Coordinates of C-alpha atoms in Angstrom, one line a residue:
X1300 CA 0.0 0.0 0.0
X1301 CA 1.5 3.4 -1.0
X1302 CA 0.0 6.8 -0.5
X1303 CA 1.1 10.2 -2.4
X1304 CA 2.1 12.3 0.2
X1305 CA 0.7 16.0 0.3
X1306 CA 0.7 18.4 3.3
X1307 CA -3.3 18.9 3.7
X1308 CA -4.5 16.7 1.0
X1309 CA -4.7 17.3 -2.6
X1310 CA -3.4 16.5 -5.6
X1311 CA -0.1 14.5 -6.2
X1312 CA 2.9 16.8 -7.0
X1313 CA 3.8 18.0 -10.8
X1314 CA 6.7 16.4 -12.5
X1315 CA 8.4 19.8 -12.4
X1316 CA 7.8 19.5 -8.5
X1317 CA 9.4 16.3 -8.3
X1318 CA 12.4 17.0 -11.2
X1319 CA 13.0 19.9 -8.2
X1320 CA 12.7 17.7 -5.2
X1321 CA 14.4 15.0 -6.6
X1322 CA 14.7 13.0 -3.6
X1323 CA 12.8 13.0 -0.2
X1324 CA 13.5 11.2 2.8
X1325 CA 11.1 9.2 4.5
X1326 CA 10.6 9.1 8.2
X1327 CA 7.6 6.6 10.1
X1328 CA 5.5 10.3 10.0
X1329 CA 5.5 10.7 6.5
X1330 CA 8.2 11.9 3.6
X1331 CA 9.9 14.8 4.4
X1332 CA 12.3 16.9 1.3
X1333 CA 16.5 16.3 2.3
X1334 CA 19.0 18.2 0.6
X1335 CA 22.1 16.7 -0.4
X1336 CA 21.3 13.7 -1.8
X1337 CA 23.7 13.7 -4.9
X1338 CA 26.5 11.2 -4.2
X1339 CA 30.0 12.2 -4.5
X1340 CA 31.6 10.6 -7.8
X1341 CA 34.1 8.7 -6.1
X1342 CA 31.0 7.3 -3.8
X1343 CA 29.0 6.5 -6.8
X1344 CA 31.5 4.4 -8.1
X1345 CA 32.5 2.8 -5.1
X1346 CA 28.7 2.3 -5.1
X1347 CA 28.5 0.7 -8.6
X1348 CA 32.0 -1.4 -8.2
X1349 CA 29.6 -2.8 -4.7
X1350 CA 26.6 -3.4 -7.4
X1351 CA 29.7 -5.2 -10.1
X1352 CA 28.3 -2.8 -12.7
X1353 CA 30.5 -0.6 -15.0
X1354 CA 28.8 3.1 -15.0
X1355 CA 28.7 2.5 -19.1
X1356 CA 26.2 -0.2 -18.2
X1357 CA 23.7 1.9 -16.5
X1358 CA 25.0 5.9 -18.5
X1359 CA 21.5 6.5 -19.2
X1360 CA 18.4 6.9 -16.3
X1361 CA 16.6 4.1 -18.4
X1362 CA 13.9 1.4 -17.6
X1363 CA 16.6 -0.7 -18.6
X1364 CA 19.1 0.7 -16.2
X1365 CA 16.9 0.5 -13.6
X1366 CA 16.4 -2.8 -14.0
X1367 CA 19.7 -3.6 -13.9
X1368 CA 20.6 -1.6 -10.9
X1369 CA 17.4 -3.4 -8.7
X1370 CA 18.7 -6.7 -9.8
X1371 CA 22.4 -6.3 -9.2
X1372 CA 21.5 -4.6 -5.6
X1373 CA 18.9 -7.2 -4.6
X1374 CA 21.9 -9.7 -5.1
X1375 CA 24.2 -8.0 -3.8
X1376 CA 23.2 -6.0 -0.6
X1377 CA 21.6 -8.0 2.3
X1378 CA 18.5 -6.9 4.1
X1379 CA 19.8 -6.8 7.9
X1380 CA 18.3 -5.5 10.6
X1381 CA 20.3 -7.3 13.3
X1382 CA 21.9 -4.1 14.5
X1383 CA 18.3 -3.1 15.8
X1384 CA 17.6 -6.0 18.0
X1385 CA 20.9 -7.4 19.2
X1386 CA 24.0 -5.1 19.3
X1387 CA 26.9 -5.7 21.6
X1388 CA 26.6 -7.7 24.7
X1389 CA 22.6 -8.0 23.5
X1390 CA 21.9 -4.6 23.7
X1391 CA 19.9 -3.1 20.9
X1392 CA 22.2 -0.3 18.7
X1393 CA 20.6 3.3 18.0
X1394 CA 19.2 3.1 14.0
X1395 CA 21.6 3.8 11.7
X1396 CA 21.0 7.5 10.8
X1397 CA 19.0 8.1 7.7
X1398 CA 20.5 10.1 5.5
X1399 CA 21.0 9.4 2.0
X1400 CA 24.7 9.7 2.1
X1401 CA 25.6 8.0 5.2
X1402 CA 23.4 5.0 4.2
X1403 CA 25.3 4.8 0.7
X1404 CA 28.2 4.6 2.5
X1405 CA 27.2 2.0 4.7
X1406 CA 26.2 -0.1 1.9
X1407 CA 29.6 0.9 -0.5
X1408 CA 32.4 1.8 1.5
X1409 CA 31.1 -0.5 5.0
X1410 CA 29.8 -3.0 2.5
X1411 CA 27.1 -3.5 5.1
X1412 CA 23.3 -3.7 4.2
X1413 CA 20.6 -2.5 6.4
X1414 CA 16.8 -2.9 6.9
X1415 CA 14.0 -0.8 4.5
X1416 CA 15.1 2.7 5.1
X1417 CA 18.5 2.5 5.0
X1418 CA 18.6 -0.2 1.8
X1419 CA 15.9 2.6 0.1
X1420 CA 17.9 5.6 1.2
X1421 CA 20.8 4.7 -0.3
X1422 CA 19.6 3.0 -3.8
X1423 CA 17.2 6.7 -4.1
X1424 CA 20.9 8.7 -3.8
X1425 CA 22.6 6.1 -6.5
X1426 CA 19.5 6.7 -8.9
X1427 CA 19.3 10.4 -8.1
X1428 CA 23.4 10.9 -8.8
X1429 CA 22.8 8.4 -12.0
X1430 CA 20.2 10.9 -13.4
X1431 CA 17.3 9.1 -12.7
X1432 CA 13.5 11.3 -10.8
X1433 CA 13.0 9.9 -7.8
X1434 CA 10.5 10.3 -4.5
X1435 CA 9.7 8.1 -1.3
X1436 CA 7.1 7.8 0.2
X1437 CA 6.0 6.2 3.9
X1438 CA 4.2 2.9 3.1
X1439 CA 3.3 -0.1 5.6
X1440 CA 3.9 -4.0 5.1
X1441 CA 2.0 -6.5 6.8
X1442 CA -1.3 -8.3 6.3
X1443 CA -4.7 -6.7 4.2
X1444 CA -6.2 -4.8 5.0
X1445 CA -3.2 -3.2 7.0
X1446 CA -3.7 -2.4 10.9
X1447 CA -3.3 1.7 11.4
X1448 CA -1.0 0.6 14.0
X1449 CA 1.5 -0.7 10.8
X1450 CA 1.8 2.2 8.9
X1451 CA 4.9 3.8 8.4
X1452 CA 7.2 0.7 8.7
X1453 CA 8.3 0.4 5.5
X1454 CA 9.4 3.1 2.5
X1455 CA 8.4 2.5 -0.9
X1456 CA 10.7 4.4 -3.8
X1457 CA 8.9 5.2 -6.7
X1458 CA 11.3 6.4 -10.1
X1459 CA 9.7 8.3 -12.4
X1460 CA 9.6 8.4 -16.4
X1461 CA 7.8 11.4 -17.2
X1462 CA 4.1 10.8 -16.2
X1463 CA 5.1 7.1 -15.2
X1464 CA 5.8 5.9 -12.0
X1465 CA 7.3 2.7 -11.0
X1466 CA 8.0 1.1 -7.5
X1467 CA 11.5 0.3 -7.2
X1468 CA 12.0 -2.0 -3.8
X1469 CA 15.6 -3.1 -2.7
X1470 CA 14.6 -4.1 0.5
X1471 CA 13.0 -7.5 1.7
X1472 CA 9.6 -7.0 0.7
X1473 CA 11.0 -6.9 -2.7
X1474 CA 13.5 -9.5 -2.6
X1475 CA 11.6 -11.3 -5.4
X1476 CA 10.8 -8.6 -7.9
X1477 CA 14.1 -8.1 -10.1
X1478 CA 12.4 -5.6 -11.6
X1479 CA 10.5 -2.3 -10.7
X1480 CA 7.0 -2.3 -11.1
X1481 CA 4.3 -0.3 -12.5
X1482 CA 2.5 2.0 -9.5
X1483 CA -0.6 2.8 -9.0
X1484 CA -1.1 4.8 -6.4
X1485 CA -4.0 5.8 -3.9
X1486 CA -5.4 9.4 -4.5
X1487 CA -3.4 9.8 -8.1
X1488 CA -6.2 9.6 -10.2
X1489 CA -6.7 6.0 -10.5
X1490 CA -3.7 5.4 -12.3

């Protein structure tokens, strides 16, 4: 289940709002805009070499290129969320820190995975520094209907192609799609 997050309702944002925003953050109250979320050169490589794909593979923000980049970091990059549960001596650890650069470090320099947000975070900064439209958005996973109670513990990416939109999961919910799908979204028109 994925909602289009507005402040007070209304209609879903314009492409030319989203070419501007280019990447928002999620948090378990809704998606909220970041700044900063172009990845370095050298980390977008390192990011890539982590994926074993050549930037000539994926030059153009392309259908194609997305599909490659899902597959290679479903693959590649394990869903962990041990970290949150047990850390030293048994002790849960803080959350790693959401931001789009620390979490694509964690996954290319730390070779480290991470659980939805972090996993999402990172792969919406490598799609945003390869060119590609991106948004996220505050979703919920868990049985349907959904209990109110489960919303907001997962974050859904969405990539868009003009006036199409397609859901773009690395994290385990999506561990069995190699390839983004086509959303359809509640409150977007019916699309």
């Amino acid at each position: 289940e994925v909602s289009e997050p507005r402040e007070g309702g209304g209609a879903p944002p314009s492409l030319a709002e989203m070419r501007a925003a280019a990447v928002r953050a999620g948090s378990l109250v809704g998606v909220v805009p970041v700044s900063g979320c172009r990845l370095s050169a050298d980390l977008t490589a390192a990011y890539l070499d982590r994926l074993r794909l050549s930037a000539a593979e994926v030059s153009e923000p392309t259908l194609q290129s997305l599909c490659r980049l899902q597959a290679a970091h479903i693959s590649l990059v394990a869903y962990e969320n041990l970290d949150l549960h047990a850390g030293e001596g048994g002790a849960p650890l803080p959350p790693p820190r959401l931001d789009p650069v620390a979490s694509a470090e964690r996954v290319a320099l730390r070779r480290r995975g991470g659980y939805c947000f972090v996993l999402v975070d990172a792969f919406a900064a490598l799609l945003t520094s390869l060119g590609f439209v991106v948004s996220l958005h505050t979703a919920g996973v868990g049985e349907s209907p959904l209990a109110a109670e489960k919303w907001g513990n997962h974050i859904v990416l969405l990539v868009h192609f003009g006036e199409r939109r397609f859901v773009s999961d690395v994290s385990a919910s999506g561990r069995r799609v190699r390839c983004a799908a086509t959303a359809s979204l509640h409150g977007a028109g019916g699309e």
